[in-house]
Coordinates of C-alpha atoms in Angstrom, one line a residue:
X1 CA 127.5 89.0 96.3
X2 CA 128.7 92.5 96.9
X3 CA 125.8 93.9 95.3
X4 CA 123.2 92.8 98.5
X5 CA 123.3 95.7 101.3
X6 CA 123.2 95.4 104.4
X7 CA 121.3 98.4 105.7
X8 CA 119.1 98.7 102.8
X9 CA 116.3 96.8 102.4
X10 CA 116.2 94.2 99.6
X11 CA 114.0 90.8 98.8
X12 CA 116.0 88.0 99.9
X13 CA 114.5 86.3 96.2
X14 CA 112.5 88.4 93.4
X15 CA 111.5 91.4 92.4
X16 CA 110.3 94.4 95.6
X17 CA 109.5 97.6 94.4
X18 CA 107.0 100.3 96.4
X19 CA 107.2 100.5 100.1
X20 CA 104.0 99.9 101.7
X21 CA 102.1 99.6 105.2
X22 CA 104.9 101.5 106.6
X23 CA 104.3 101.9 110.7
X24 CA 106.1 101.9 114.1
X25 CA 105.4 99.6 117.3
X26 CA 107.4 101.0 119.4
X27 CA 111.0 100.9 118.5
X28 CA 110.7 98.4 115.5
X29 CA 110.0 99.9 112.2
X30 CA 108.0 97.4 110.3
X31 CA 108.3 97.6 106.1
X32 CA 106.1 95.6 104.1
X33 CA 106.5 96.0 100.2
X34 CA 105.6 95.0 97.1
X35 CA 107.0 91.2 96.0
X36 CA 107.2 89.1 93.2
X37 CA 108.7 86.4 94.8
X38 CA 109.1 84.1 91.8
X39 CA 110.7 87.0 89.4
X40 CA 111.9 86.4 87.0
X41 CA 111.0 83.0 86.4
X42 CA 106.9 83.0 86.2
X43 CA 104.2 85.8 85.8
X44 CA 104.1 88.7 87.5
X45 CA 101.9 88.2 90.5
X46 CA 102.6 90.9 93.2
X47 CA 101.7 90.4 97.2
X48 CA 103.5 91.8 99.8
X49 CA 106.7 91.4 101.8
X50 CA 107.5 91.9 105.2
X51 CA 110.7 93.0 107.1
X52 CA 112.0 95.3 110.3
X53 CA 114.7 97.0 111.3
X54 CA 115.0 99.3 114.7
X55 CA 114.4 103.2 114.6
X56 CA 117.1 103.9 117.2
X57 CA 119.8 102.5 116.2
X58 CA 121.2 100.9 112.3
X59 CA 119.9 97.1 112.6
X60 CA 120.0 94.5 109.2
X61 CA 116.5 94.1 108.2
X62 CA 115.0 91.2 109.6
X63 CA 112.6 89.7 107.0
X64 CA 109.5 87.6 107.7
X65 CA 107.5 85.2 105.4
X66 CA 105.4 87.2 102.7
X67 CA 101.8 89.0 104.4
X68 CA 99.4 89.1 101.5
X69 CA 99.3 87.0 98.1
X70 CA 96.8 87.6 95.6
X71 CA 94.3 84.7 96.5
X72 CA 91.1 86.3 96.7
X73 CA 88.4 87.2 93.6
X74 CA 89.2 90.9 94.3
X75 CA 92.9 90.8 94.0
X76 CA 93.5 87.6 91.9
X77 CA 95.9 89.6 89.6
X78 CA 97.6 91.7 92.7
X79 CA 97.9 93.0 95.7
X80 CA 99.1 96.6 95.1
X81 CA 100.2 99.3 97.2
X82 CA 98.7 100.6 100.0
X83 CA 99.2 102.1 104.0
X84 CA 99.2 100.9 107.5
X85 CA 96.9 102.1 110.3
X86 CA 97.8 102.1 113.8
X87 CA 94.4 102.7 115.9
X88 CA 95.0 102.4 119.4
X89 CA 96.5 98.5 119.6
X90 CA 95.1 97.6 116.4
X91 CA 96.8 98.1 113.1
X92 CA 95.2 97.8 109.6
X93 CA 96.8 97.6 106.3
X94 CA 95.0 99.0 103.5
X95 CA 95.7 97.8 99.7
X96 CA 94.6 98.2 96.0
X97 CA 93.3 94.6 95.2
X98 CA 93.9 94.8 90.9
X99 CA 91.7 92.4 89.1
X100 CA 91.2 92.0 85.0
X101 CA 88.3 90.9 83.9
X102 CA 87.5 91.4 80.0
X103 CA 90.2 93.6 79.1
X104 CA 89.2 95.8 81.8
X105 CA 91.3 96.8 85.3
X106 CA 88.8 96.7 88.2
X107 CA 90.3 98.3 91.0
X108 CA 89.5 97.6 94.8
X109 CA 90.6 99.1 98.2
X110 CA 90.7 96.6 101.2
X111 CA 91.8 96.2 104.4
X112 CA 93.7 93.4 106.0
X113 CA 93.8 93.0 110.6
X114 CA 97.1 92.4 111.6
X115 CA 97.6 90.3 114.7
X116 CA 101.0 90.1 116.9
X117 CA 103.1 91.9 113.5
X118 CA 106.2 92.5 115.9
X119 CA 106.0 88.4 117.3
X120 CA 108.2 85.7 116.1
X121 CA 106.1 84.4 113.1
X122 CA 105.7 88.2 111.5
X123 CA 102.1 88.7 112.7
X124 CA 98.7 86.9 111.5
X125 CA 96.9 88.7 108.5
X126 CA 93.0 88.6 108.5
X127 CA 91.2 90.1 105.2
X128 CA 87.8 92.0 106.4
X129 CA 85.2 89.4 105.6
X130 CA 83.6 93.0 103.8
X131 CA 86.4 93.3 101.6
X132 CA 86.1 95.6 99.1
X133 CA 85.7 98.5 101.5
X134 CA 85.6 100.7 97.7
X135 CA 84.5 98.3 95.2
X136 CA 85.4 100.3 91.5
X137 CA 87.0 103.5 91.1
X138 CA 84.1 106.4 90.9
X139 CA 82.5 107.9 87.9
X140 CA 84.4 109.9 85.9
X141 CA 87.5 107.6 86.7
X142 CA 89.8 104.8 84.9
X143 CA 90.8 101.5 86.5
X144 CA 94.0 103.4 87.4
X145 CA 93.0 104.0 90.9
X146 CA 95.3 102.5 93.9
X147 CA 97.5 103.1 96.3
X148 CA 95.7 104.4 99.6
X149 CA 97.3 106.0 102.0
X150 CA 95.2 106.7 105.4
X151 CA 96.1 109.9 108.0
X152 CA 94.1 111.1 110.8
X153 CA 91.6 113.9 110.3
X154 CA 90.5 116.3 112.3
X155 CA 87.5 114.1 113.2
X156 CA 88.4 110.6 111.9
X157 CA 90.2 109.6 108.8
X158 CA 91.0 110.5 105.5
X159 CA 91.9 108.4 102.6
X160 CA 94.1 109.9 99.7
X161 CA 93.8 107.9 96.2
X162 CA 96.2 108.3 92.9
X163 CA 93.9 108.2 90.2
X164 CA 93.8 108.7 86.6
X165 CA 90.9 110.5 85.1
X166 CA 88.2 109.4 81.9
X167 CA 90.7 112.2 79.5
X168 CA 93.8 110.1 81.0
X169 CA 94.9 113.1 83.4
X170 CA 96.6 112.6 86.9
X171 CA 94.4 113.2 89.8
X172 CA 94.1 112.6 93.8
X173 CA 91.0 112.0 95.2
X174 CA 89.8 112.3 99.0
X175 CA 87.6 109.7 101.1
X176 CA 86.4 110.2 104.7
X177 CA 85.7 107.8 107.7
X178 CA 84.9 107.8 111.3
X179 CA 85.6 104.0 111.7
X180 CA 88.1 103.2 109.1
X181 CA 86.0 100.4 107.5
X182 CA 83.2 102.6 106.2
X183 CA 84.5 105.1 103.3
X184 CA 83.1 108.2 101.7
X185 CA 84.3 109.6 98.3
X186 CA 84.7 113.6 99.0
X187 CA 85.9 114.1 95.2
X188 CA 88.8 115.1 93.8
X189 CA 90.9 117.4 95.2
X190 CA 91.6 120.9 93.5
X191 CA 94.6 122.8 93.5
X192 CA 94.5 127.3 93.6
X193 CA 97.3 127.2 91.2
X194 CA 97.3 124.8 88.8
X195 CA 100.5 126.4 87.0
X196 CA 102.6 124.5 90.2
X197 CA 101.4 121.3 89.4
X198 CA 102.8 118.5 87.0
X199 CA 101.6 117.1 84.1
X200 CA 101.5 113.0 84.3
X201 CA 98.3 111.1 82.8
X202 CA 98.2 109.3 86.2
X203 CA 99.3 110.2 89.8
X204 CA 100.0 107.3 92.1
X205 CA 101.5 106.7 95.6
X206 CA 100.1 110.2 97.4
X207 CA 100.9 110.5 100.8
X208 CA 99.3 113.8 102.3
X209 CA 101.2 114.3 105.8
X210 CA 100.7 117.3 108.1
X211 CA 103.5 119.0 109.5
X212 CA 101.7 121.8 112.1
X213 CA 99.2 123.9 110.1
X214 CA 100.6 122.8 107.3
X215 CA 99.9 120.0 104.5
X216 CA 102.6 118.4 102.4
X217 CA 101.3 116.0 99.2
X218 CA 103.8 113.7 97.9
X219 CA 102.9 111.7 94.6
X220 CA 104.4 110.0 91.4
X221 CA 103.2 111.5 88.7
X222 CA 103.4 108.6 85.3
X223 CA 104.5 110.5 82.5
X224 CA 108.1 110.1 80.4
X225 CA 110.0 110.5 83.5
X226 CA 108.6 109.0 86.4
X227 CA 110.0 111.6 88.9
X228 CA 108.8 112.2 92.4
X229 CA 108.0 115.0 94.1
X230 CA 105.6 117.3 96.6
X231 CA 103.7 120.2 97.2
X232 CA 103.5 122.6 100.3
X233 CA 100.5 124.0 101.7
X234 CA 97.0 124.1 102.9
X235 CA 94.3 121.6 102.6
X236 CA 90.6 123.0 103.2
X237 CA 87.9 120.8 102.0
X238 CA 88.7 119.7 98.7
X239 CA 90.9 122.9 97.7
X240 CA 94.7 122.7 98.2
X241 CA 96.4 126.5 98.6
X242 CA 99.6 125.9 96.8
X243 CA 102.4 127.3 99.2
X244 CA 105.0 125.5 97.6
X245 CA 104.9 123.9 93.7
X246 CA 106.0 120.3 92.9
X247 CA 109.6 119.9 93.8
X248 CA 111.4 116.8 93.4
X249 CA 111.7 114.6 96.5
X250 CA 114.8 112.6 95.2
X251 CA 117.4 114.4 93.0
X252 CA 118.6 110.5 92.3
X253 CA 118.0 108.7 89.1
X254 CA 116.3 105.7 91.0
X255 CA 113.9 106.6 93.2
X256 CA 109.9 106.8 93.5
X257 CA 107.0 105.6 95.2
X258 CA 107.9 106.9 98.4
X259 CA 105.6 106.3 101.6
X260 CA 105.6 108.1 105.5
X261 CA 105.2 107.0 108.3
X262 CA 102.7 108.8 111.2
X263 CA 106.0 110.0 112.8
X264 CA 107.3 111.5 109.5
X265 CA 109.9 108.7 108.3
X266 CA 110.4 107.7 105.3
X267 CA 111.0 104.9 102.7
X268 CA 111.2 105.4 98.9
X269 CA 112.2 102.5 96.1
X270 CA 115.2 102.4 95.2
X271 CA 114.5 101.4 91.6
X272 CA 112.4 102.3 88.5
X273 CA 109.5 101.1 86.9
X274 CA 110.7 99.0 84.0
X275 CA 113.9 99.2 85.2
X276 CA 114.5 95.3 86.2
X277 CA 117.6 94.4 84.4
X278 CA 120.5 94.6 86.7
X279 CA 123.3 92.2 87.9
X280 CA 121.9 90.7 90.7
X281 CA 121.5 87.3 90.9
X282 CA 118.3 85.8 92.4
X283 CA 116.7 89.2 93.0
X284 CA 116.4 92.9 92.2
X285 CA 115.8 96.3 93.6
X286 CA 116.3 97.5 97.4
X287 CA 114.7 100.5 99.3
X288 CA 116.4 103.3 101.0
X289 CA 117.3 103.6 104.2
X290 CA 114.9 105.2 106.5
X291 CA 114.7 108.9 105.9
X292 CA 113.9 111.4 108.9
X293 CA 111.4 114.0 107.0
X294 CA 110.8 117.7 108.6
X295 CA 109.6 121.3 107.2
X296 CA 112.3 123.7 106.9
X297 CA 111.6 127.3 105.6
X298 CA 109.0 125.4 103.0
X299 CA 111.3 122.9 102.0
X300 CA 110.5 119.0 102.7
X301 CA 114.1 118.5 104.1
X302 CA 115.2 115.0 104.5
X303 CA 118.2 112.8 106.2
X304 CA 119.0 109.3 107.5
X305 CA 116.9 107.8 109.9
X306 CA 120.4 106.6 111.9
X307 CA 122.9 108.8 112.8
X308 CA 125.8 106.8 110.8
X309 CA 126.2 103.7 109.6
X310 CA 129.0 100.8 110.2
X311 CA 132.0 101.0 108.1
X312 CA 133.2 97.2 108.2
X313 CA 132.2 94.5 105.9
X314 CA 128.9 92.4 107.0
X315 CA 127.6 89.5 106.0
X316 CA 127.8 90.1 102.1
X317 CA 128.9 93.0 100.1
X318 CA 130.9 96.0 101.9
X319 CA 129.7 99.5 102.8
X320 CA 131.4 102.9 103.4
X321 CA 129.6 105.9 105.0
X322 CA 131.3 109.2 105.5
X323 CA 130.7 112.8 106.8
X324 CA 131.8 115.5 104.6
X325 CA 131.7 118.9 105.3
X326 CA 132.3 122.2 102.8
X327 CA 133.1 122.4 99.3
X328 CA 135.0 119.3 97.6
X329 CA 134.6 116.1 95.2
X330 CA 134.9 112.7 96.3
X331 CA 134.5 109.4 94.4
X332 CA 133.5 106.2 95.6
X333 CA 136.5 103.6 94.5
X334 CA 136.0 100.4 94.5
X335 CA 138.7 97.3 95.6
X336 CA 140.0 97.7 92.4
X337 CA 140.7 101.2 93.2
X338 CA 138.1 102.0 90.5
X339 CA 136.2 105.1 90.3
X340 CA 132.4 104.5 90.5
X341 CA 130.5 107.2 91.1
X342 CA 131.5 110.8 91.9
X343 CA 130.0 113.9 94.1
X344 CA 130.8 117.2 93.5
X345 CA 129.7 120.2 96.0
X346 CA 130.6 123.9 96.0
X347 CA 129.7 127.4 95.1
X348 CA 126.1 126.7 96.1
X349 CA 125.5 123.6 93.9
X350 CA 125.5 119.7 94.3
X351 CA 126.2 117.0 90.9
X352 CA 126.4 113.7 90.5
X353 CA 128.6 111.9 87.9
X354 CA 129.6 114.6 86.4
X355 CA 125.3 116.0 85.6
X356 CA 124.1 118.8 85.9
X357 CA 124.6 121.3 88.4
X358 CA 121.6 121.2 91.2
X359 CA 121.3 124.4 93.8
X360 CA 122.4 123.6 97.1
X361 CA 123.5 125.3 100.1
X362 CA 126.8 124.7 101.4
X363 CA 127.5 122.7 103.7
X364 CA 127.9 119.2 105.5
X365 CA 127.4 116.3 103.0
X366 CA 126.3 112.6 104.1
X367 CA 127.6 109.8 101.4
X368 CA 126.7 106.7 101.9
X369 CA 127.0 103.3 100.2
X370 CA 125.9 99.8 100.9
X371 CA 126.2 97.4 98.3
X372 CA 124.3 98.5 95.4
X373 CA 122.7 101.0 97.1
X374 CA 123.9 104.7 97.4
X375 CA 122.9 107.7 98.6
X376 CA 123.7 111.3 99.2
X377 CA 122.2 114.0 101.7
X378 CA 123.2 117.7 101.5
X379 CA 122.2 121.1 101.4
X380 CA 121.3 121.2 105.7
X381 CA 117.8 118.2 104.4
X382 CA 116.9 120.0 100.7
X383 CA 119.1 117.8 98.9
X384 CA 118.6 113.9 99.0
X385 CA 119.8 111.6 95.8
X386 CA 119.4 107.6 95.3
X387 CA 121.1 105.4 93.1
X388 CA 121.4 101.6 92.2
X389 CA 125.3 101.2 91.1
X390 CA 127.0 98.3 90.4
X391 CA 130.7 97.9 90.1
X392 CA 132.4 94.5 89.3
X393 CA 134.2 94.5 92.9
X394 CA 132.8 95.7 96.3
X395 CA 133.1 99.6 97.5
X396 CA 135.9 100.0 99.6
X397 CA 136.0 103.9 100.5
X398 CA 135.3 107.6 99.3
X399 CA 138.2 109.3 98.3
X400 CA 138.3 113.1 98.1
X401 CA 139.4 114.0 94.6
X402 CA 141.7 116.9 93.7

């Protein structure tokens, strides 16, 4: 049992990966993500979970009954990722409806009204009796096209899509909108140097946020690693000017898909595709804990959401969070007095179990660990690392090492 968290979110039965339809009402934070509720048991058929927590202060996540299920024609095989939409007092989530249909992936993006989502039954979920808003991915395009993700424009909205293109390459496309139900297809957008992108034959989960006069694009590229990361610059039209080339978002060897919220936090999935088989019983996988995004001399610069997190035991599994600040190596040991993981900062580099050395400025470290989940914040934001770890007793402390 000392594998569940208490800060982090996970599924209370199944499989969750991606955060979606991230959004705050007020001072709730309201997750939904993706949830196979009967995993392992039966066939894979993804909907959506729902949970909150508080952005002032470090709450457990409070979790609701599921929001979507794949029940209609256009999403009979899943309900995949996708963004919220706060518009005045209404809020919209927007999703990838996957459906096969003679060996071929048909993919669809929809919208779902979302009544009362911070009252006591979780909120009332009404698919748009026009669903699909975007029937099939465009000319020129695989079925590999999901994962909207919906900002304000200048005048109305714009719609970012990972695709994957005819010659399997990764792309991101652009819609527009003036009422969020109607949506037209811009094209694809096109970076001013192409030698600071990735490779990947398919680019999912982009989140394009804007910080000032500034634009920062966030995706997943597929290819043999599955790593995460984002560009810096400007977006005009269709062409992106490359400020800053693809830099990882997670120096962590489980995390991905990460999505934003409008006021810049952040949730990524603790977890890898493929990567189900783990020793927790009942279900698998947890998210981060919310993550504070802001622009720093170019850099995406991250830390947690909550200034620090309790350091007793809660309801199941134990957690220990500490402050560290200038060079040093510490180890998380467990009751056993077990060494679990190690961190080890100095001479302007950060590593983790004993890896490679990663640049990093000097300075205060944030380790944290609850239950399975554990993460690391450095460098003054640069530097943020997730890992699932699993020990045979729970965590009791981080110990500095000599």
């Amino acid at each position: 049992m000392h594998h569940r968290p208490n800060f982090h979110l996970a599924p209370p039965l199944g499989r969750l990966n991606d955060p979606n339809g991230l959004f705050v009402d007020g001072d709730i934070l309201h997750a939904y993500y993706q949830h196979d509720p009967a995993f392992p048991h039966k066939p894979k058929r993804t909907g959506w979970g729902h949970a909150i927590t508080t952005v002032s202060t470090p709450t457990p996540w409070r979790h609701y009954p599921d929001a979507l299920y794949p029940d209609m024609p256009y999403d009979k095989d899943g309900c995949y990722s996708g963004g919220a939409v706060v518009d005045g007092t209404d809020v919209w989530l927007f999703y990838t409806g996957n459906l096969k249909e003679d060996g071929r992936r048909i993919p669809s993006q929809n919208r779902v009204r979302v009544i009362d989502p911070s009252g006591p039954e979780g909120g009332i979920y009404v698919r748009d009796t026009d669903n699909p808003l975007i029937a099939d991915s465009p000319e020129g395009y695989t079925g590999h096209f999901r994962d909207p993700h919906i900002s304000r424009a200048a005048q109305g909205w714009r719609m970012v899509i990972g695709a994957q293109t005819e010659d399997e390459r990764g792309a991101i496309v652009l819609y527009y909108s003036q009422d969020l139900k109607q949506w037209d297809f811009q094209g694809e957008l096109v970076f001013d140097d192409p030698a600071q992108l990735p490779g990947g034959y398919m680019w999912e989960c982009p989140n394009l946020l804007t910080f000032g006069d500034k634009h920062v694009l966030i995706f997943c590229p597929q290819d043999e690693t599955d790593r995460c990361g984002y560009i810096i610059g400007t977006l005009d039209g269709l062409i992106f000017h490359v400020e800053r080339g693809f830099t990882l978002l997670d120096h962590g060897t489980q995390f991905y898909a990460p999505q934003a919220t409008e006021e810049n936090i952040l949730l990524g999935w603790v977890g890898m595709p493929a990567h189900d088989e783990t020793p927790t019983q009942g279900w698998v996988h947890t998210l981060t804990i919310p993550r504070r995004l802001w622009l720093e001399n170019n850099y995406l610069c991250q830390e947690p959401l909550w200034s620090a997190l309790p350091k007793t035991r809660g309801r199941e599994g134990f957690g220990a969070t500490i402050d560290v600040t200038g060079e040093g190596a510490y180890a998380l040991v467990d009751a056993t007095g077990a060494e679990v993981f190690r961190v080890v900062q100095g001479g302007g580099t950060i590593s983790f179990n004993n890896g490679e050395p990663i640049a990093c400025p000097d300075g205060e470290m944030r380790l944290i660990a609850d239950g399975c989940a554990v993460e690391v914040f450095a460098g003054g934001g640069r530097i943020a690392a997730a890992f699932a770890v699993f020990g045979d007793a729970a965590w009791q402390a981080w110990e500095p090492l000599e």
